[in-house]
Coordinates of C-alpha atoms in Angstrom, one line a residue:
M29 CA 111.7 95.4 111.6
T30 CA 112.0 98.3 109.2
D31 CA 111.2 101.3 111.1
S32 CA 109.2 104.0 109.7
P33 CA 110.7 108.2 109.0
A34 CA 112.2 109.7 111.5
F35 CA 109.5 112.5 112.5
Q36 CA 108.8 114.4 115.5
D37 CA 107.4 113.1 118.6
P38 CA 103.3 115.1 119.4
L39 CA 103.3 118.2 120.5
D40 CA 100.1 117.3 122.4
P41 CA 100.9 115.7 125.2
R42 CA 97.2 113.8 124.7
E43 CA 98.8 112.3 121.7
Q44 CA 101.4 110.3 123.5
P45 CA 99.1 107.6 124.7
I46 CA 97.6 107.2 121.1
L47 CA 101.6 106.8 119.7
E48 CA 101.9 103.8 122.8
S49 CA 99.1 102.7 121.9
V50 CA 99.9 102.3 118.0
L51 CA 103.5 101.3 118.3
T52 CA 102.5 98.4 120.5
L53 CA 99.5 97.3 117.7
R54 CA 102.5 97.7 115.2
D55 CA 104.8 95.5 117.6
K56 CA 102.1 92.8 117.8
L57 CA 101.3 93.2 113.7
S58 CA 105.2 92.6 113.0
L59 CA 105.2 89.5 115.0
L60 CA 102.5 88.2 113.6
K61 CA 103.8 88.9 110.3
Q62 CA 106.9 86.7 111.7
D63 CA 105.3 83.5 112.4
R64 CA 105.7 81.2 110.0
S65 CA 104.5 78.3 112.5
T66 CA 100.9 78.7 111.0
H67 CA 98.7 80.1 108.4
I68 CA 97.7 83.9 109.6
K69 CA 93.6 83.6 111.1
C70 CA 91.4 86.1 110.1
H71 CA 90.2 86.7 113.5
D72 CA 93.6 87.5 114.8
V73 CA 93.8 90.4 112.0
L74 CA 90.2 91.5 112.9
T75 CA 91.2 92.2 115.8
L76 CA 94.1 94.2 115.7
Y77 CA 92.2 96.5 112.9
D78 CA 89.7 97.3 115.2
Q79 CA 91.9 98.4 117.9
V80 CA 94.1 100.5 114.8
I81 CA 90.8 102.0 113.9
V82 CA 89.6 102.9 117.7
Q83 CA 92.8 105.4 117.6
V84 CA 92.6 106.5 114.4
H85 CA 88.9 108.0 115.9
Q86 CA 90.6 109.0 119.0
L87 CA 93.1 111.1 117.3
N88 CA 90.9 112.4 114.9
V89 CA 88.5 113.8 117.6
L90 CA 91.2 115.1 119.4
R91 CA 93.4 116.9 116.1
E92 CA 89.4 118.7 115.6
Q93 CA 89.6 119.9 119.3
N94 CA 93.0 120.9 119.1
E95 CA 92.1 122.7 114.9
T96 CA 95.1 120.7 113.3
P97 CA 93.7 118.0 110.9
L98 CA 96.3 118.2 109.0
E99 CA 99.4 118.0 111.4
Q100 CA 101.6 115.1 111.2
N101 CA 104.6 113.5 113.8
R102 CA 105.5 110.7 114.7
V103 CA 101.9 109.4 115.1
D104 CA 100.9 109.4 111.4
T105 CA 103.7 107.6 110.7
V106 CA 103.4 104.6 112.7
L107 CA 99.9 104.6 112.0
D108 CA 100.7 104.5 108.0
D109 CA 103.3 101.3 109.4
C110 CA 99.9 99.4 111.1
F111 CA 98.1 100.0 107.8
Q112 CA 100.7 99.2 105.6
L113 CA 100.4 95.3 107.4
I114 CA 96.8 95.4 107.9
S115 CA 96.6 95.5 104.4
L116 CA 98.8 93.3 103.6
F117 CA 97.4 90.7 106.2
F118 CA 94.2 91.6 104.3
L119 CA 95.3 90.1 101.2
T120 CA 97.3 87.0 103.4
I121 CA 94.1 86.0 104.4
G122 CA 92.2 86.6 101.0
R123 CA 89.9 89.3 101.5
N124 CA 91.4 91.5 98.9
N125 CA 87.6 92.8 97.5
E126 CA 87.7 95.0 101.0
A127 CA 89.0 98.4 101.4
P128 CA 91.1 97.7 103.9
A129 CA 93.7 96.3 101.4
V130 CA 93.4 99.3 98.8
Y131 CA 95.8 101.1 101.3
S132 CA 99.0 99.6 100.1
M133 CA 98.1 99.3 96.8
T134 CA 97.9 103.2 96.9
S135 CA 101.4 103.5 98.5
T136 CA 102.9 102.2 95.6
I137 CA 101.1 103.5 92.8
K138 CA 101.7 106.9 94.1
R139 CA 105.7 105.4 94.4
L140 CA 105.2 105.1 90.9
L141 CA 104.0 107.9 89.7
D142 CA 106.3 110.0 91.0
H143 CA 109.2 108.0 90.0
L144 CA 107.2 108.3 86.4
K145 CA 107.0 112.1 86.8
E146 CA 111.0 112.5 87.6
A147 CA 112.2 109.9 85.3
A148 CA 110.0 111.7 82.4
F149 CA 109.7 108.8 80.4
Y150 CA 107.2 106.4 80.1
S151 CA 104.3 104.7 78.0
P152 CA 100.8 105.3 77.2
K153 CA 100.2 102.0 78.3
D154 CA 101.8 102.7 81.6
L155 CA 99.6 104.9 82.6
E156 CA 96.6 103.0 81.3
S157 CA 97.2 99.9 83.4
V158 CA 97.4 102.1 86.6
S159 CA 94.2 104.1 86.0
Q160 CA 92.4 100.6 85.0
R161 CA 93.6 99.9 88.7
L162 CA 93.0 102.6 90.4
D163 CA 89.0 102.0 89.2
L164 CA 89.2 98.9 90.7
M165 CA 90.3 100.0 93.7
Q166 CA 87.6 103.0 94.1
D167 CA 84.6 100.7 92.6
T168 CA 86.2 98.7 95.6
L169 CA 85.5 100.9 98.2
K170 CA 82.0 101.7 97.0
K171 CA 80.7 98.4 97.3
D172 CA 82.7 97.3 100.5
G173 CA 82.1 101.5 102.2
E174 CA 79.5 100.2 104.9
K175 CA 81.7 97.6 106.3
H176 CA 84.5 100.1 107.6
S177 CA 85.2 103.4 109.6
P178 CA 84.4 106.4 107.5
H179 CA 87.0 107.3 108.9
L180 CA 89.5 105.0 106.9
L181 CA 87.6 105.4 103.6
T182 CA 88.1 109.5 103.7
L183 CA 92.0 108.6 103.8
L184 CA 91.8 105.7 101.1
G185 CA 89.8 108.2 99.2
N186 CA 92.5 111.2 99.3
R187 CA 95.2 108.9 98.5
I188 CA 93.1 107.4 95.7
D189 CA 92.4 111.5 94.5
T190 CA 96.4 111.9 95.4
C191 CA 97.0 108.9 92.4
R192 CA 94.7 110.1 89.6
N193 CA 95.9 113.8 90.3
L194 CA 99.7 112.4 89.4
L195 CA 97.9 110.4 86.3
S196 CA 96.1 113.4 84.9
E197 CA 100.1 116.0 84.8
L198 CA 101.5 112.6 83.4
R199 CA 98.6 112.2 80.9
S200 CA 99.1 115.6 79.9
S201 CA 103.2 115.6 79.3
L202 CA 101.7 113.1 76.2
A203 CA 98.8 114.5 75.2
D204 CA 101.0 115.8 72.0
L205 CA 102.5 112.8 71.4
S206 CA 100.3 111.9 67.9
P207 CA 98.6 108.2 67.4
Q208 CA 101.7 107.7 64.7
L209 CA 104.5 108.6 66.4
T210 CA 103.1 106.7 69.6
P211 CA 104.9 103.3 68.3
V212 CA 108.5 104.9 68.2
Y213 CA 107.9 106.7 71.5
E214 CA 106.8 103.2 73.0
R215 CA 109.9 101.5 71.5
L216 CA 112.4 104.2 72.7
V217 CA 110.8 103.5 76.0
S218 CA 110.8 100.2 75.8
I219 CA 115.2 100.4 74.4
L220 CA 115.8 102.8 77.6
R221 CA 115.0 100.4 79.7
S222 CA 116.5 97.2 78.6
I223 CA 119.6 99.4 78.5
S224 CA 119.2 100.0 82.6
A225 CA 118.1 96.6 82.4
A226 CA 121.4 95.6 80.9
N227 CA 123.5 98.1 83.3
T228 CA 122.9 96.4 86.4
R229 CA 122.9 92.7 85.3
H230 CA 126.2 90.5 87.0
N231 CA 127.8 89.8 84.1
F232 CA 127.2 92.6 81.4
P233 CA 126.1 92.1 77.8
L234 CA 127.9 94.6 75.9
S235 CA 127.0 93.0 72.8
E236 CA 123.5 92.9 73.9
V237 CA 123.9 96.9 74.3
Q238 CA 125.6 97.8 71.1
G239 CA 122.9 95.8 69.5
L240 CA 120.5 98.0 71.3
R241 CA 122.1 100.9 70.4
D242 CA 122.2 99.8 67.0
Q243 CA 118.2 99.7 66.7
L244 CA 118.7 103.6 68.7
Q245 CA 120.2 104.6 65.5
D246 CA 118.7 103.4 62.9
I247 CA 115.5 105.0 64.0
Q248 CA 117.8 108.4 64.0
S249 CA 119.0 107.5 60.3
A250 CA 114.9 107.3 59.3
M251 CA 114.2 111.1 60.6
V252 CA 114.0 113.7 57.7
D253 CA 115.6 116.6 58.7
G254 CA 115.4 115.9 62.4
N255 CA 111.8 114.8 62.3
F256 CA 109.9 111.4 62.5
L257 CA 107.7 111.0 59.4
A258 CA 104.2 109.2 59.8
E259 CA 103.9 106.7 56.9
D260 CA 101.9 109.3 55.0
T261 CA 105.5 111.0 54.9
T262 CA 103.7 113.9 57.1
M263 CA 104.8 115.3 60.3
P264 CA 102.5 114.5 63.5
T265 CA 102.9 116.3 66.8
G266 CA 104.9 115.7 69.5
Q267 CA 108.1 116.0 67.5
Q268 CA 110.0 117.2 70.6
I269 CA 108.8 114.4 72.8
A270 CA 110.1 112.0 70.9
R271 CA 113.2 113.5 70.2
E272 CA 114.1 114.4 73.8
L273 CA 113.5 110.9 74.1
L274 CA 115.7 109.5 71.5
N275 CA 118.4 112.3 72.6
R276 CA 118.7 110.6 76.3
C277 CA 118.1 106.9 75.0
L278 CA 121.7 108.1 73.0
K279 CA 124.2 109.3 75.8
W280 CA 122.9 106.4 77.9
S281 CA 124.1 103.7 75.5
E282 CA 127.2 105.9 75.4
I283 CA 127.3 105.9 79.1
V284 CA 126.9 102.8 79.8
I285 CA 128.8 101.0 77.5
S286 CA 131.7 103.7 78.1
R287 CA 131.6 101.6 81.4
Y288 CA 133.0 99.0 79.8
G289 CA 135.6 98.1 78.0
K290 CA 137.8 94.9 76.6
I291 CA 141.3 93.7 78.1
G292 CA 143.6 90.9 76.2
L293 CA 144.3 88.0 78.7
H294 CA 146.6 84.9 77.8
R295 CA 145.3 81.9 77.8
P296 CA 147.0 79.0 80.7
F297 CA 149.5 76.9 79.0
S298 CA 148.7 79.2 75.4
D299 CA 150.2 82.0 73.4
V300 CA 147.0 82.9 71.9
L301 CA 145.8 86.3 73.2
I302 CA 141.8 86.2 74.2
F303 CA 139.1 88.9 75.0
N304 CA 137.3 89.3 78.2
T305 CA 134.7 91.5 78.9
I306 CA 135.2 93.7 82.3
R307 CA 133.3 96.7 83.7
Q308 CA 136.2 98.9 84.3
G309 CA 133.8 100.8 87.0
K310 CA 130.5 99.0 87.7
I311 CA 129.3 102.3 89.8
D312 CA 131.1 105.0 92.0
E313 CA 132.7 102.7 94.8
R314 CA 130.9 105.5 97.3
F315 CA 127.5 104.5 96.3
S316 CA 128.3 101.1 95.8
G317 CA 126.8 99.7 99.4
I318 CA 123.3 101.0 98.5
Y319 CA 123.8 99.9 94.9
D320 CA 124.6 96.1 96.5
K321 CA 121.2 96.6 98.8
L322 CA 119.1 97.5 96.1
C323 CA 120.7 94.6 93.8
N324 CA 119.7 92.1 96.5
I325 CA 116.3 94.0 97.1
R326 CA 115.3 93.4 93.1
N327 CA 116.8 89.8 92.9
Q328 CA 114.4 88.8 95.4
L329 CA 111.3 90.6 94.3
E330 CA 112.4 89.3 90.8
K331 CA 112.4 85.6 92.3
L332 CA 109.4 86.3 94.0
S333 CA 107.8 87.3 91.1
I334 CA 108.5 83.9 89.8
T335 CA 107.4 81.7 92.7
Q336 CA 104.6 83.6 93.8
A337 CA 101.8 81.5 93.9
W338 CA 103.4 78.9 96.1
S339 CA 106.3 81.0 98.0
L340 CA 105.0 84.4 99.0
R341 CA 103.2 85.7 102.3
E342 CA 102.3 89.4 101.0
T343 CA 102.9 90.4 104.2
D344 CA 106.8 89.5 103.2
L345 CA 106.4 92.8 100.4
Y346 CA 106.0 95.3 104.1
N347 CA 110.0 95.0 104.7
F348 CA 110.7 95.2 101.0
Q349 CA 108.5 98.4 100.8
R350 CA 110.6 99.9 103.6
Q351 CA 113.7 99.6 103.1
L352 CA 113.0 101.6 99.5
D353 CA 111.0 104.0 101.1
R354 CA 113.9 104.4 103.1
I355 CA 116.4 104.4 100.3
D356 CA 114.7 106.7 98.1
E357 CA 114.0 109.1 101.1
S358 CA 117.6 109.5 101.6
R359 CA 117.7 111.5 98.7
V360 CA 118.5 115.2 98.9
G361 CA 117.0 116.6 96.3
G362 CA 116.3 113.8 93.7
N363 CA 120.3 113.3 94.6
F364 CA 121.9 110.5 96.0
E365 CA 125.2 112.2 98.4
D366 CA 127.9 110.5 99.4
A367 CA 128.7 110.4 103.2
Q368 CA 130.3 114.2 102.8
G369 CA 126.9 115.6 101.0
N370 CA 129.1 114.9 97.5
K371 CA 126.7 114.3 94.8
A372 CA 126.5 110.2 92.3
D373 CA 127.5 111.1 89.0
L374 CA 124.9 110.4 86.7
H375 CA 125.6 106.6 86.0
A376 CA 125.6 106.0 89.5
Q377 CA 122.2 108.1 89.7
R378 CA 120.3 106.7 87.0
T379 CA 121.4 103.5 88.4
L380 CA 120.4 103.2 91.4
L381 CA 116.9 104.7 90.5
Y382 CA 116.6 102.2 88.1
L383 CA 116.6 99.5 90.7
I384 CA 114.8 101.3 93.2
R385 CA 112.0 102.0 90.2
R386 CA 112.3 98.5 88.9
S387 CA 111.5 97.1 92.8
Y388 CA 109.2 99.2 92.7
A389 CA 107.4 98.1 89.8
Y390 CA 107.7 94.3 91.0
I391 CA 105.8 94.9 93.9
Y392 CA 103.2 97.0 92.2
T393 CA 103.3 93.4 89.8
L394 CA 103.1 90.9 93.1
L395 CA 100.1 93.1 94.8
I396 CA 97.9 92.8 91.9
S397 CA 98.6 89.5 91.0
S398 CA 97.5 88.5 95.0
E399 CA 94.8 85.7 94.7
P400 CA 91.6 86.4 96.4
V401 CA 92.3 83.5 98.4
S402 CA 93.4 82.8 102.1
E403 CA 97.0 81.8 102.6
A404 CA 95.5 78.4 104.2
L405 CA 93.8 77.7 101.2
L406 CA 96.4 78.5 98.5
P407 CA 98.5 75.0 98.5
V408 CA 94.4 73.7 97.2
F409 CA 94.3 76.5 94.9
N410 CA 97.9 76.4 93.3
Q411 CA 97.3 72.1 93.1
L412 CA 94.0 73.1 91.3
Q413 CA 95.4 75.7 88.9
T414 CA 97.9 73.0 88.1
L415 CA 95.7 70.3 87.5
R416 CA 93.2 72.4 85.1
R417 CA 96.4 73.4 83.3
C418 CA 96.9 69.9 82.6
L419 CA 93.5 68.8 81.8
F420 CA 93.5 72.0 79.4
E421 CA 96.1 71.0 78.0
V422 CA 95.2 67.3 77.4
K423 CA 91.8 68.3 76.0
R424 CA 94.3 70.8 73.3
S425 CA 96.3 67.7 71.8
G426 CA 93.0 65.8 71.3
G427 CA 92.0 64.0 74.9
V428 CA 92.9 60.6 75.5
S429 CA 92.9 57.0 73.6
S430 CA 92.2 55.0 76.6
I431 CA 90.0 56.0 79.8
R432 CA 92.9 54.6 81.9
E433 CA 94.7 57.6 80.6
L434 CA 92.4 59.9 82.7
Y435 CA 92.7 57.7 86.2
P436 CA 95.5 60.0 87.6
Y437 CA 93.2 63.0 87.2
S438 CA 90.0 60.9 88.6
M439 CA 92.0 60.2 91.2
K440 CA 93.2 64.0 92.8
L441 CA 89.7 65.1 91.8
D442 CA 88.3 62.7 94.2
S443 CA 91.1 63.6 96.6
M444 CA 90.1 67.2 96.6
D445 CA 86.5 66.5 96.8
K446 CA 86.8 64.6 100.2
M447 CA 88.6 68.0 101.6
R448 CA 85.2 69.0 101.5
V449 CA 83.1 69.3 104.7
N450 CA 79.4 70.4 103.7
G451 CA 80.5 72.1 100.7
K452 CA 83.6 74.0 102.6
F453 CA 87.3 73.7 102.3
V454 CA 88.1 73.6 106.1
V455 CA 91.9 73.8 107.5
G456 CA 91.9 73.1 111.1
S457 CA 88.9 74.2 112.7
D458 CA 88.5 77.2 110.1
I459 CA 87.2 78.1 107.3
P460 CA 89.1 80.9 105.4
E461 CA 88.7 82.9 103.3
G462 CA 88.3 82.1 99.2
Q463 CA 85.4 79.3 98.8
G464 CA 84.2 80.3 96.6
S465 CA 87.4 81.1 93.7
V466 CA 88.6 77.1 95.0
N467 CA 85.1 75.9 94.5
T468 CA 84.8 77.3 90.9
L469 CA 88.3 75.7 90.1
L470 CA 87.8 72.6 91.5
D471 CA 84.1 73.0 89.7
E472 CA 85.8 73.7 86.3
C473 CA 88.5 70.7 86.4
C474 CA 85.4 68.6 87.5
K475 CA 84.0 70.2 84.2
L476 CA 86.9 69.3 82.2
Y477 CA 87.4 65.8 82.9
E478 CA 83.7 64.8 82.5
E479 CA 84.4 66.2 78.6
L480 CA 87.6 64.4 78.2
K481 CA 85.7 61.1 79.7
I482 CA 82.8 61.7 77.4
K483 CA 85.1 62.4 74.0
C484 CA 87.0 59.4 75.5
K485 CA 83.8 57.1 74.9
E486 CA 82.8 58.2 71.5
P487 CA 83.1 56.1 69.2

């Protein structure tokens, strides 16, 4: 398991039993996460959750007595691990709309916002997406408040407030950007990210990056006396913000392209000289280990984002989160350093940071895409989603010419309906979370089927 950061042991010896208890609970949560022999049961998660809350209460009481409510030691970092795991477990069992499920999302959003602030380039659309998610999380705390410990609700409320404060800082940095200049700025953000993505591909697309640089030069050539003009030839506000980003894009494209070149190679058994694009120095060898590790994390998360509905168990994201956190926190003053304490060059620094940020973005996307359905019901839910898409496509294409063409859909719907007991889907002896979502989806499929059936019978 990926451990939490190194923190000092508690100074108060009375906290030692709490530390031992939360370490045991973290081990139990980790073992439950690793068990693939069966689906995660709601009862198992809630039992461990209640035990963690008991330890939080004891810790708070003790620190109130000592008047050290803000102390941070190993107890807190292990508790963070426990809450991260519990949060992902709540998503796994389909309890997405309950307060504990919010915890992991606040951690990921905080990381993303910290990196946006550090990178100093982002689009208003990035901030809007995060703002909407924070509003939904706040609503979850309000609706679900009475079911959970006030200690947890206070903790989650503070984490959301921290994210909102960061969001306000980022918004204020773009306050001078006028609506007329926003499209150009967003295009520059997109180009810079595209260059960074191309820089980490196994087969470097030199022509693509050169094309992106050409776009930058087109934007630059459209400027008048070094300023961006609106369609009515006025000079919109936010010139400095856009100019700085354009210069940054041009410099980054130059650095990336300079790392690559062409070499002449003779084709075997031929005098014809061919040219192959080669990577003259993908990344400084001192940081190749971190680079390879981050590429592997990014690639795995990218694969999960494609196959999420069928292959993701939300608790799988825990190890990715922790690995990224450790690499991110290994920086010194924001810089990656080698074993001798020498800083990475600009190319290595930006390449590694891009991979970290892209990976956190994938985790964010996977978390917000999680369906409020227990993993025990996901196979049924996914099949119904596929069936609904097929029925929609048949309807969109004009329906069927014969009732016989609807037989496969009828048989599938019938088999799904027979899985229910008293209107509920039962797995073993359990009634998993997400019954409402699955039943709604089944009803939609039945309605589409009936519409196609009626249309087919019409003369």
